[in-house]
Short mmCIF file of C-alpha atoms in Angstrom, two decimals:
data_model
loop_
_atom_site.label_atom_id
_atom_site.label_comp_id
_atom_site.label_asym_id
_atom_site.label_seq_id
_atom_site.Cartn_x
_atom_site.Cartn_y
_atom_site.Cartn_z
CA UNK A 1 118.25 88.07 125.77
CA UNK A 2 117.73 84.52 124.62
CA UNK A 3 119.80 82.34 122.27
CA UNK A 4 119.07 82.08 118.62
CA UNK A 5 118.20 78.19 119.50
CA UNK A 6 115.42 79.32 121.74
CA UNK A 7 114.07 82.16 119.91
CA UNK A 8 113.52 79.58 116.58
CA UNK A 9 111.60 77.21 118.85
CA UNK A 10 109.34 80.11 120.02
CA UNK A 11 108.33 81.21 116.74
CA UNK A 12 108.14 77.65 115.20
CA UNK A 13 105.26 77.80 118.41
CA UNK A 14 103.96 81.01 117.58
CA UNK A 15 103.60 80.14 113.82
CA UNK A 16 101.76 76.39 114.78
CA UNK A 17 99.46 78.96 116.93
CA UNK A 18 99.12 80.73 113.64
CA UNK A 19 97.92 77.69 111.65
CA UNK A 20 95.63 76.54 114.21
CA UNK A 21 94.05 80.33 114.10
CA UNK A 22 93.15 80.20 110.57
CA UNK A 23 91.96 76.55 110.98
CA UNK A 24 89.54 77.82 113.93
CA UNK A 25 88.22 80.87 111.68
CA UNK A 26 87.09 78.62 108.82
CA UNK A 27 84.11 77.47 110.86
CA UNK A 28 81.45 79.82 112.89
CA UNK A 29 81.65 77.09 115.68
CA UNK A 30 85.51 77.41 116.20
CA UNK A 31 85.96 80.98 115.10
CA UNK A 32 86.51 82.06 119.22
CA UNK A 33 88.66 79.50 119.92
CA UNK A 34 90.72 80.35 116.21
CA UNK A 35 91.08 83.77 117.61
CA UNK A 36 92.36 83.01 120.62
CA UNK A 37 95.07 81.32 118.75
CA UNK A 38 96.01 84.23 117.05
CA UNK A 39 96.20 86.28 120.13
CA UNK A 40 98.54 84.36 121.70
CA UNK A 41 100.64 83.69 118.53
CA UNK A 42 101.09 87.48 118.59
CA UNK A 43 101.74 87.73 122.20
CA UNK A 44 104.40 84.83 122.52
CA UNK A 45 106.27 86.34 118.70
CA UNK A 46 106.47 89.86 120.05
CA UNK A 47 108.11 89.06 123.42
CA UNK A 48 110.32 86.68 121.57
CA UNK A 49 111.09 89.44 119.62
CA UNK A 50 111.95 92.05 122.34
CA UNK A 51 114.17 89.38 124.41
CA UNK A 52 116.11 88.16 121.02
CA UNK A 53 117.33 92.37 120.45
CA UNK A 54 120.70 93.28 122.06
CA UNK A 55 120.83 96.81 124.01
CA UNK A 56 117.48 98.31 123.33
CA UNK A 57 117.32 100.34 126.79
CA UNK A 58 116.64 103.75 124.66
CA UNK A 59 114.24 102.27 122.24
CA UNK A 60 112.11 100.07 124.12
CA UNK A 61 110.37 102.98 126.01
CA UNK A 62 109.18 104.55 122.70
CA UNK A 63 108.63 101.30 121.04
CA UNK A 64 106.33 100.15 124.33
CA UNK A 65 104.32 103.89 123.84
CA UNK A 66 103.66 102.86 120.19
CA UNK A 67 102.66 100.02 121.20
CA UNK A 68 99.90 100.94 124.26
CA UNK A 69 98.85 103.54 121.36
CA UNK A 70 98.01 101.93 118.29
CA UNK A 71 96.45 98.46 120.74
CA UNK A 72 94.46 101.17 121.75
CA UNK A 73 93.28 102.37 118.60
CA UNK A 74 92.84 98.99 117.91
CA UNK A 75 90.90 97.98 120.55
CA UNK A 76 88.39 101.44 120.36
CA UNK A 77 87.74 100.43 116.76
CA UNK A 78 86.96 97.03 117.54
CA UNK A 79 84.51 97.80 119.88
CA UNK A 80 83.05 100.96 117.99
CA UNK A 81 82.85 99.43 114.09
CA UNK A 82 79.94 98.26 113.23
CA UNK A 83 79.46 94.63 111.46
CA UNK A 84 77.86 96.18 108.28
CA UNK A 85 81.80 98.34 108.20
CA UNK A 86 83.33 95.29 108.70
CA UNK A 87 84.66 95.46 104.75
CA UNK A 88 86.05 98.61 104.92
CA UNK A 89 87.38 98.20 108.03
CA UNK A 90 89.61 95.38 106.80
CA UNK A 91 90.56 97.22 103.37
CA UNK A 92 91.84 99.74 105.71
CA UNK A 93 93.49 97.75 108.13
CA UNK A 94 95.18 95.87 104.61
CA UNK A 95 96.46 99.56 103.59
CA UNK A 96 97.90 99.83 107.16
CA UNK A 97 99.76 96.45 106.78
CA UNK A 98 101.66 97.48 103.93
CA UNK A 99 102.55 100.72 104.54
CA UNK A 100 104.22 99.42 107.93
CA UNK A 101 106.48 96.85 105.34
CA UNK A 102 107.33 100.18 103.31
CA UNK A 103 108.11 101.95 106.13
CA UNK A 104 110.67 98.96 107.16
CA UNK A 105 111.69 98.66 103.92
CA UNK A 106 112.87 102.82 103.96
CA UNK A 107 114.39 102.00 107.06
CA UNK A 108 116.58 99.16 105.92
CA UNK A 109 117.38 100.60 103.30
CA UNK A 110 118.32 104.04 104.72
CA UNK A 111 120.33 102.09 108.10
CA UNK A 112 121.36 98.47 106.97
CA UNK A 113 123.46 97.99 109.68
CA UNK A 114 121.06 98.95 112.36
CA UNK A 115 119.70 95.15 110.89
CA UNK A 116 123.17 93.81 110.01
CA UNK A 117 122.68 94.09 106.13
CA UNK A 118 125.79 95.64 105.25
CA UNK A 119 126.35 99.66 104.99
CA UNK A 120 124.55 102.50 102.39
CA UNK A 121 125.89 101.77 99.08
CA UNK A 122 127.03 98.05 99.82
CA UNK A 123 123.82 96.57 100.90
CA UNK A 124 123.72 92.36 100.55
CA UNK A 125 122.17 91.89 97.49
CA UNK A 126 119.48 89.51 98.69
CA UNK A 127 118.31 91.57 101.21
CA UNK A 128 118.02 94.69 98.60
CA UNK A 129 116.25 92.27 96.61
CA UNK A 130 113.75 91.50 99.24
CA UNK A 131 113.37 94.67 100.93
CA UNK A 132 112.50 96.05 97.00
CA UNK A 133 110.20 93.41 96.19
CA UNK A 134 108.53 93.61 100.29
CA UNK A 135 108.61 97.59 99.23
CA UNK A 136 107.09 97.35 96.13
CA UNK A 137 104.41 94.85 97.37
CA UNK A 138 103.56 96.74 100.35
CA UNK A 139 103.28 100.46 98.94
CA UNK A 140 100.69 98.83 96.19
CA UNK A 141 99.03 97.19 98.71
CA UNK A 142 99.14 99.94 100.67
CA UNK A 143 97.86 102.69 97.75
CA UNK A 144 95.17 99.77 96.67
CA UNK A 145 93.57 99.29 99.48
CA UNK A 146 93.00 103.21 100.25
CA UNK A 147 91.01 102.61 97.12
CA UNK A 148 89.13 100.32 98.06
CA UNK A 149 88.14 101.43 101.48
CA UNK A 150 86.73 104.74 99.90
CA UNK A 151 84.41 102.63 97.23
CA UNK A 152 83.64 100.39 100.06
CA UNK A 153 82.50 103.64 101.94
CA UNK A 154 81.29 105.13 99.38
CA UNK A 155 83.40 108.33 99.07
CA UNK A 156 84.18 107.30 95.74
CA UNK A 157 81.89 105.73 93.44
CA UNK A 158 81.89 101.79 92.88
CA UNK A 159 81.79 101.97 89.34
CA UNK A 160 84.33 101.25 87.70
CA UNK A 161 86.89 103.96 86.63
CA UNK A 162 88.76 103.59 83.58
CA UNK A 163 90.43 105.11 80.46
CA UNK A 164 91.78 104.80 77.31
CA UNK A 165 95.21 102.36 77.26
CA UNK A 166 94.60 101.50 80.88
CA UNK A 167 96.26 97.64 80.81
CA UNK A 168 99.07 99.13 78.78
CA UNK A 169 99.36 101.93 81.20
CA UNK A 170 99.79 99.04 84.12
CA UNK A 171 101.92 96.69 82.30
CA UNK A 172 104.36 99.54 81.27
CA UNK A 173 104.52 100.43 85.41
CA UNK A 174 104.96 97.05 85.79
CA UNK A 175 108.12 96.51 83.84
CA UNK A 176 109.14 100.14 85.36
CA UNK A 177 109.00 98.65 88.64
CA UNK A 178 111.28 95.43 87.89
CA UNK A 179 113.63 97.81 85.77
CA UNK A 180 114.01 100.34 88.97
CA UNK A 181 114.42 96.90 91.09
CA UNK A 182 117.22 95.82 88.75
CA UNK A 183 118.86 98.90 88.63
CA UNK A 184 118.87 100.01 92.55
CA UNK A 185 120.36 96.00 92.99
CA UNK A 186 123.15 97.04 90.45
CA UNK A 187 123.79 100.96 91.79
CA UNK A 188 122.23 101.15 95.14
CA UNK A 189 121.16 104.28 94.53
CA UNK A 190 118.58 106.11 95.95
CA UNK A 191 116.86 107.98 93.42
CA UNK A 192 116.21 104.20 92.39
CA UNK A 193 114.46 103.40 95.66
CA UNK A 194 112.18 106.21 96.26
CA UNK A 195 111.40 106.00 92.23
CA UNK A 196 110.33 102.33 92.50
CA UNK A 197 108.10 103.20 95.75
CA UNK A 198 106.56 105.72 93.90
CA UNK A 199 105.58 103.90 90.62
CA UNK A 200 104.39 101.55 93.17
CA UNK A 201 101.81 103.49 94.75
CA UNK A 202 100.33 104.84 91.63
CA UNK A 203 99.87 101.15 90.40
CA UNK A 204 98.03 99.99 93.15
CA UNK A 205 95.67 102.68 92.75
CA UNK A 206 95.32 101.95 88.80
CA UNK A 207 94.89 98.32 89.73
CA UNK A 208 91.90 98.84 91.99
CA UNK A 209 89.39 102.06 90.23
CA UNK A 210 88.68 99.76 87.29
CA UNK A 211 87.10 97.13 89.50
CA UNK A 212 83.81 97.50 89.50
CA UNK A 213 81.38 97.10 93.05
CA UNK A 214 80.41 93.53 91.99
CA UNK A 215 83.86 92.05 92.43
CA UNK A 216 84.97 94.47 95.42
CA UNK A 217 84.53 90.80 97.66
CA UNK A 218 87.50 89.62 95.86
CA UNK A 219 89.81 92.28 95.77
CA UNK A 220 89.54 92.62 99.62
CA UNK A 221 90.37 89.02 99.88
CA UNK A 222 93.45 89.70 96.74
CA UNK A 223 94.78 92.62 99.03
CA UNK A 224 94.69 90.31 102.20
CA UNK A 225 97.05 88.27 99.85
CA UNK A 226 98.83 91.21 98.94
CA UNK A 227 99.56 92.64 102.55
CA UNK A 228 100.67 88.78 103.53
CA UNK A 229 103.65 88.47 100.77
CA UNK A 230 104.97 92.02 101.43
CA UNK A 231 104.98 91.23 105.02
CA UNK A 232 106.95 87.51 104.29
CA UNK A 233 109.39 90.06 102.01
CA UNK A 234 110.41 92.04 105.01
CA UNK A 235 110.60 88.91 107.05
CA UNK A 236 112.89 87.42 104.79
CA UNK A 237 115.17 90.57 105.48
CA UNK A 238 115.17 91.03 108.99
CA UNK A 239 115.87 87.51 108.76
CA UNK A 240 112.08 86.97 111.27
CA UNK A 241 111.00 83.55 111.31
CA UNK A 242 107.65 84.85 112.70
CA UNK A 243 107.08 87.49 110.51
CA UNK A 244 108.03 85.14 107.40
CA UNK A 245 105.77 82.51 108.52
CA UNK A 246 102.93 84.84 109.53
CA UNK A 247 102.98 86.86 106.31
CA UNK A 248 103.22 83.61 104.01
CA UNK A 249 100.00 81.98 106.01
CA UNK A 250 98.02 85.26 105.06
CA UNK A 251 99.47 85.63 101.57
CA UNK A 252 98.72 81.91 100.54
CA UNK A 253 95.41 82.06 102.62
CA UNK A 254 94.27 85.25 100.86
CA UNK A 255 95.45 83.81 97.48
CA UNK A 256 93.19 80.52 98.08
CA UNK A 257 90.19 82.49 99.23
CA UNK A 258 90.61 84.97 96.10
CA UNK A 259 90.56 81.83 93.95
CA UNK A 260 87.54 80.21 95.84
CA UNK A 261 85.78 83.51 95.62
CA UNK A 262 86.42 83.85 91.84
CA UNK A 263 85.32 80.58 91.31
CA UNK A 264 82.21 80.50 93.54
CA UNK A 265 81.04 84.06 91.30
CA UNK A 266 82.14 82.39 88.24
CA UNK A 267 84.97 84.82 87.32
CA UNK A 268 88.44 84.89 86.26
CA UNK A 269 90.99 85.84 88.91
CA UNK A 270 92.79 87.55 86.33
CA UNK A 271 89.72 89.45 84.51
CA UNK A 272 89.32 90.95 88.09
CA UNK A 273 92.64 92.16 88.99
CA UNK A 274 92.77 93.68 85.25
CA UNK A 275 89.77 95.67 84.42
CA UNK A 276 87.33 94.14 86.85
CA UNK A 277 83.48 93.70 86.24
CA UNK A 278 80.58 95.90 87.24
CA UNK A 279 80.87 98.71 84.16
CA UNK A 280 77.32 98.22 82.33
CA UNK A 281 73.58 98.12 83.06
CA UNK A 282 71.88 96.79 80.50
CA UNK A 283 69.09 99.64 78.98
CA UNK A 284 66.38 96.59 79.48
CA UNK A 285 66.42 96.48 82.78
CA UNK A 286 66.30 100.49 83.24
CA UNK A 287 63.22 100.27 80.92
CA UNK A 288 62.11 97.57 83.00
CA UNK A 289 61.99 99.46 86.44
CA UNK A 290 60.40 102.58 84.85
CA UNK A 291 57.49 100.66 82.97
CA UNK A 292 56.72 97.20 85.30
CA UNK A 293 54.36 97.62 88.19
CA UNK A 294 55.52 95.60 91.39
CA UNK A 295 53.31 94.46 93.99
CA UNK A 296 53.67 95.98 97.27
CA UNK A 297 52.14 94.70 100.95
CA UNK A 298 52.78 95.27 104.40
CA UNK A 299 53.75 93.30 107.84
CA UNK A 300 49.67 92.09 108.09
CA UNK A 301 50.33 90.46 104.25
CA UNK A 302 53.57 89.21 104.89
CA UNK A 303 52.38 87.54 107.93
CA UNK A 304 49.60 85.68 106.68
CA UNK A 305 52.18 84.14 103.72
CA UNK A 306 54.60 82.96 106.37
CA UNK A 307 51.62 81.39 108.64
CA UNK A 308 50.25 79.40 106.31
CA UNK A 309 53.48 77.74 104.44
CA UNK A 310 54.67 74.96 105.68
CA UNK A 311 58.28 75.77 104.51
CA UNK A 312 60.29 79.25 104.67
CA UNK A 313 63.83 80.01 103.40
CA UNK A 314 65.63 83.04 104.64
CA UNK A 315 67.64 85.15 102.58
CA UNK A 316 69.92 87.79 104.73
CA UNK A 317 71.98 90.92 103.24
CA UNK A 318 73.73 93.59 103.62
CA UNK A 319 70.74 95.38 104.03
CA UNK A 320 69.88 93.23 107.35
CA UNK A 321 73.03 94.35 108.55
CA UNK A 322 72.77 98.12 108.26
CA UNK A 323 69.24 97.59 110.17
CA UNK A 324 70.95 95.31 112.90
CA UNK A 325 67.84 93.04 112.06
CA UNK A 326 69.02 89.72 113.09
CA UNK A 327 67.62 89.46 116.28
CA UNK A 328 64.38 90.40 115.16
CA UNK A 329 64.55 87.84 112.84
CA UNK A 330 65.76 85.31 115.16
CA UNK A 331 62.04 86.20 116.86
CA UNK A 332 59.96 86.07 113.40
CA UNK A 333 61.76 82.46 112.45
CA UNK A 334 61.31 81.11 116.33
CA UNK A 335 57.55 82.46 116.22
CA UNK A 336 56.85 80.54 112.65
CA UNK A 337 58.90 77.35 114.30
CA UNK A 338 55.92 77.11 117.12
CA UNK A 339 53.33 77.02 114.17
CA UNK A 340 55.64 73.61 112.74
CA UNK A 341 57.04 75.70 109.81
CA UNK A 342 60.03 74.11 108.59
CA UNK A 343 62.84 76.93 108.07
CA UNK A 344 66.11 77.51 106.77
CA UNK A 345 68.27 80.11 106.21
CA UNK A 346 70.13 80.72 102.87
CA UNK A 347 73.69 82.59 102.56
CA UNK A 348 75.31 83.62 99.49
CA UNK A 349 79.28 83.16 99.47
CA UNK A 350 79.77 87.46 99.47
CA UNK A 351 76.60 88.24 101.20
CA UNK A 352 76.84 92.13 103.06
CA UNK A 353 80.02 92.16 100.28
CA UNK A 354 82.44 89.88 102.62
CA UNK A 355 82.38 86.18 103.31
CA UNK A 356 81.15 85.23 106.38
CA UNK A 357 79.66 88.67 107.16
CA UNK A 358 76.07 87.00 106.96
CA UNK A 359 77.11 83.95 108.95
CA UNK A 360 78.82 86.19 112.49
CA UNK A 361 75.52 88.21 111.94
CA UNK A 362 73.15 85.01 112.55
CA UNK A 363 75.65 83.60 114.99
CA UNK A 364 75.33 86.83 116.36
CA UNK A 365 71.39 86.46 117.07
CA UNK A 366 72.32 82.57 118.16
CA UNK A 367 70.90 81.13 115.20
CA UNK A 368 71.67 77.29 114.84
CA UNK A 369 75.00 76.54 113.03
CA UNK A 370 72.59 73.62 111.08
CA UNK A 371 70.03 75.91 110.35
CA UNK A 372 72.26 77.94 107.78
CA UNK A 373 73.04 76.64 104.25
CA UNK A 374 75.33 77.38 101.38
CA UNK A 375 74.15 78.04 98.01
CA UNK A 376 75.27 75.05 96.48
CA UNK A 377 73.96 73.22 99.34
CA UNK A 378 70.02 74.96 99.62
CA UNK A 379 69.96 76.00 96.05
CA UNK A 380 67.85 73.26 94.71
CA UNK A 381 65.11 73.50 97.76
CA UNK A 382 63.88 76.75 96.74
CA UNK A 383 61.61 75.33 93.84
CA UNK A 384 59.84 73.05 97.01
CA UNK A 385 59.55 76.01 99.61
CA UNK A 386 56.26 78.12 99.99
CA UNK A 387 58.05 81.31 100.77
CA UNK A 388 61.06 82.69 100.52
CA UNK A 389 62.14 85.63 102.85
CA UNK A 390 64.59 87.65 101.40
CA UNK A 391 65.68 90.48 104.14
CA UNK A 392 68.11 93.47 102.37
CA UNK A 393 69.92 90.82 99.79
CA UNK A 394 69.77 91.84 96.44
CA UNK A 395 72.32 91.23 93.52
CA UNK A 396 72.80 87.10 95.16
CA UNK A 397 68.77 87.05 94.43
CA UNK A 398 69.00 88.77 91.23
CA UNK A 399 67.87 86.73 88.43
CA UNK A 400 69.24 88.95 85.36
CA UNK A 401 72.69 87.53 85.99
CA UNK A 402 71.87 84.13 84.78
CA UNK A 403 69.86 85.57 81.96
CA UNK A 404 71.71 88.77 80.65
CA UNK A 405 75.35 88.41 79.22
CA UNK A 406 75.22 92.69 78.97
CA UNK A 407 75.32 92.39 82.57
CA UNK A 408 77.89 92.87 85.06
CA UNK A 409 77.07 90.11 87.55
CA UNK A 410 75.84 87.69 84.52
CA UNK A 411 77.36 84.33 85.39
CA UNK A 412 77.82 85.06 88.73
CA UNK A 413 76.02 82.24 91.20
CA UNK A 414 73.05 83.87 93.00
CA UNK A 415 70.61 82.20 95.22
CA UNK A 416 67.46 80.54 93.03
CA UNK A 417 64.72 82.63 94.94
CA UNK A 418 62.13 83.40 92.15
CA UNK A 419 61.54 79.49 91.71
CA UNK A 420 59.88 79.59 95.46
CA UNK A 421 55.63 80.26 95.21
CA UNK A 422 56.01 83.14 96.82
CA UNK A 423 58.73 85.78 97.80
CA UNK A 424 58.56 88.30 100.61
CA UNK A 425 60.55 90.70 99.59
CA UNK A 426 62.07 93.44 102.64
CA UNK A 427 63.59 96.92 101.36
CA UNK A 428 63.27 100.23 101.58
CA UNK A 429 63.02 100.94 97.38
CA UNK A 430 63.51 99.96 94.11
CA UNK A 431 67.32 101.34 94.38
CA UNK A 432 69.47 98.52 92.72
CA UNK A 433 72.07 96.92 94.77
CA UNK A 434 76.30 97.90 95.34
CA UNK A 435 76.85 96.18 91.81
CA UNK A 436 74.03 99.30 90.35
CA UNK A 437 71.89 96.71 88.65
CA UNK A 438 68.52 96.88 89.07
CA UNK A 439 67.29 93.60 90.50
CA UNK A 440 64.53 91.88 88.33
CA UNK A 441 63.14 89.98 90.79
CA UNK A 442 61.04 92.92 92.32
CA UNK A 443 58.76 92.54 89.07
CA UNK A 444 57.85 88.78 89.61
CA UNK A 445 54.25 88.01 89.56
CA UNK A 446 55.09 85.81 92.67
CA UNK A 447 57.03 88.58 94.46
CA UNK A 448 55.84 90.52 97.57
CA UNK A 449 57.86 94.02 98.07
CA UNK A 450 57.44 95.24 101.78
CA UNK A 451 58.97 98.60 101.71
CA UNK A 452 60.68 99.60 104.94
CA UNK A 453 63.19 99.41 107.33
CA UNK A 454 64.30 95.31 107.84
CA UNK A 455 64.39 95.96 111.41
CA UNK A 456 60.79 97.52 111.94
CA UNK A 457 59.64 95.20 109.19
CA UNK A 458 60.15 92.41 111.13
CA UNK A 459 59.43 93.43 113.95
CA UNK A 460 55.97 94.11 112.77
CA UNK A 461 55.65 91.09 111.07
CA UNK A 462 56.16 89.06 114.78
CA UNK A 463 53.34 91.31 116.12
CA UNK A 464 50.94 90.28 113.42
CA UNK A 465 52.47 86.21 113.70
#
């Protein structure tokens, strides 16, 4: 056991390891290095953690087997998942987060002097106050991200889901929540407790089915906030440095990314976390798909395009991902680089529906950190570039959200594609993307649809190169 002197210093280390982690993770380039932070962040707060608990002879054994268990688990999934699951994966990983702060939370509340908060019935009142709020937090993070994971998945539908009264529905369960909070703080009771956990976990589910597929980026990165606070709310009652520091770093982190998001798809934070976007297509563009022709070609068309521009921008998407294209890209751009063809690659902030999923994709293939742009950074070169290659992207290229407010992605950023001469367009059909709006720019007189798999695609394309 060490002193309290000691253990402070350790997790003032381990939460400097945890800054330096996120720091690393906001580049590609230092992303390894960020991780390794974490890791041994985790490692040193842990063992401070065992060696700062008084006689824990019986408890370690089984708390050591849960451990070995769910690193495991852990570790199989990390291995197993692929990159275009990658969003799921961390809505579910979010739900497991703060269900683990409920389950302290029942614990505290059920043994407080197992963690020196008093006895049943005479709880300290800030504790009870911050084991509620960690509670409440975590079960509708918990409930919210289930949600999420299954429209994600598609299990249940990304449209949005809604009734009748639904924001007076929430803000009712909202006050419910504070009263059962106010009330358990004043009576201690139980009933009071269990209530509040369970008007909890029915909010977070009402929070999340409005929101519709087009704003799903943000309400992963508003549940990563979510999962941080109710972890710094049991923290702050088992009296944890670490797990205070660790959960306010991903609470404020997922808070700033959920505003950055919001802003870089021209929402409102709030709009998204009540009601959401995503619930309308206009009737135009159905009309549109069933009476407008589009031009189709193969890998021997697309080839002669890309040969003779002198300029190429590359548009990846989800769909690259679910083909595992990028290394067949990787080949196509490398062949077109011998020929002296100036080319650059173009990612949209939530392209493949998570940021950064695009960017460890291309990193993945070893594709040159200065080779990939930013919209706001490549936007304005697509009117100067021959051809634009746009491989399983679809609402970032679509066009109808700067031009139709029935929409639900109009005003949202997307990448400027149909202002290039020519776009080579790579998808298996005319099905409209996650946000279920049909993408005009398959009708453009200057657009190229190659209809297949982006993997084969390209492949056949660098045959024919």
């Amino acid at each position: 056991m060490i002193s309290a002197n000691l253990s402070a210093i350790f997790y003032l280390i381990s939460g400097i390891l945890f800054i330096l982690a996120l720091r690393g993770l906001s580049s590609p380039e230092t992303s390894r290095q960020g991780n390794f932070f974490g890791i041994l962040g985790m490692i040193i707060a842990i063992t401070v953690t065992f060696l700062t608990v008084g006689n824990f002879s019986n408890a370690i054994i089984y708390v050591l087997l849960f451990l070995v268990i769910g690193g495991a688990i852990g570790a199989f999934i990390a291995f197993k998942i692929p990159m275009t699951a990658m969003p799921e994966l961390v809505a579910g990983f979010h739900s497991l987060v703060g269900l683990a702060a409920v389950f302290v939370a029942v614990s505290a509340f059920l043994n407080p002097q197992a963690f020196n908060l008093g006895s049943p019935g005479n709880i300290k009142l800030a504790s009870l106050i911050e084991m509620s709020i960690g509670a409440a937090v975590g079960a509708i993070t918990f409930s919210g991200s289930i949600i999420a994971f299954l429209k994600l998945r598609g299990i249940m539908s990304g449209s949005p889901i809604t009734f009748i009264g639904q924001h007076f529905v929430n803000l009712l369960l909202g006050i419910s929540i504070l009263a059962l909070i106010y009330y358990l703080c004043t009576t201690q009771s139980e009933s009071f407790f269990w209530g509040m956990i369970a008007i909890s976990f029915i909010i977070g589910v009402l929070l999340i089915i409005p929101i519709g597929g087009a704003d799903m980026p943000v309400v992963i990165s508003m549940l990563n906030s979510y999962s941080g606070w109710a972890a710094a709310g049991i923290g702050f009652t088992l009296e944890n440095t670490a797990l205070i520091i660790t959960g306010a770093l991903v609470g404020s982190s997922g808070a700033i990314l959920s505003y950055i998001m919001c802003k870089g798809m021209n929402r409102s934070f709030f709009s998204v976390i009540l009601g959401g976007f995503g619930g309308e297509t206009s009737t135009g563009e159905k009309q549109k798909k069933d009476q407008k022709p589009v031009k189709s070609g193969n890998a021997e068309d697309a080839a002669f395009l890309l040969k003779n521009a002198s300029s190429v921008i590359i548009v990846p998407g989800y769909g690259m991902a679910v083909a595992q294209a990028q290394h067949a890209l990787r080949e196509m751009v490398d062949a077109l680089k011998k020929n002296d063809i100036k080319v650059s690659y173009a990612v949209h902030p939530v392209a493949g529906r998570m940021p950064g999923h695009m960017n460890v994709l291309l990193a993945e293939a070893n594709v040159p950190y200065d080779e990939v742009f930013e919209l706001d950074d490549i936007n304005n070169d697509f009117a100067n570039t021959d051809v634009a290659f746009v491989i399983g992207a679809n609402d970032v290229t679509n066009p109808v959200a700067k031009t139709d407010p029935k929409s639900p992605i109009y005003g949202m950023p997307v990448l400027d594609v149909e202002k290039c001469k020519s776009v080579l367009f790579v998808k298996r059909s005319l099905s409209p993307g996650y946000a279920g709006v049909d993408n005009e720019l398959f009708y453009r007189d200057n657009t190229l649809m190659l209809f297949a798999d982006a993997k084969k695609m390209t492949e056949d394309i660098v045959k024919s190169i």
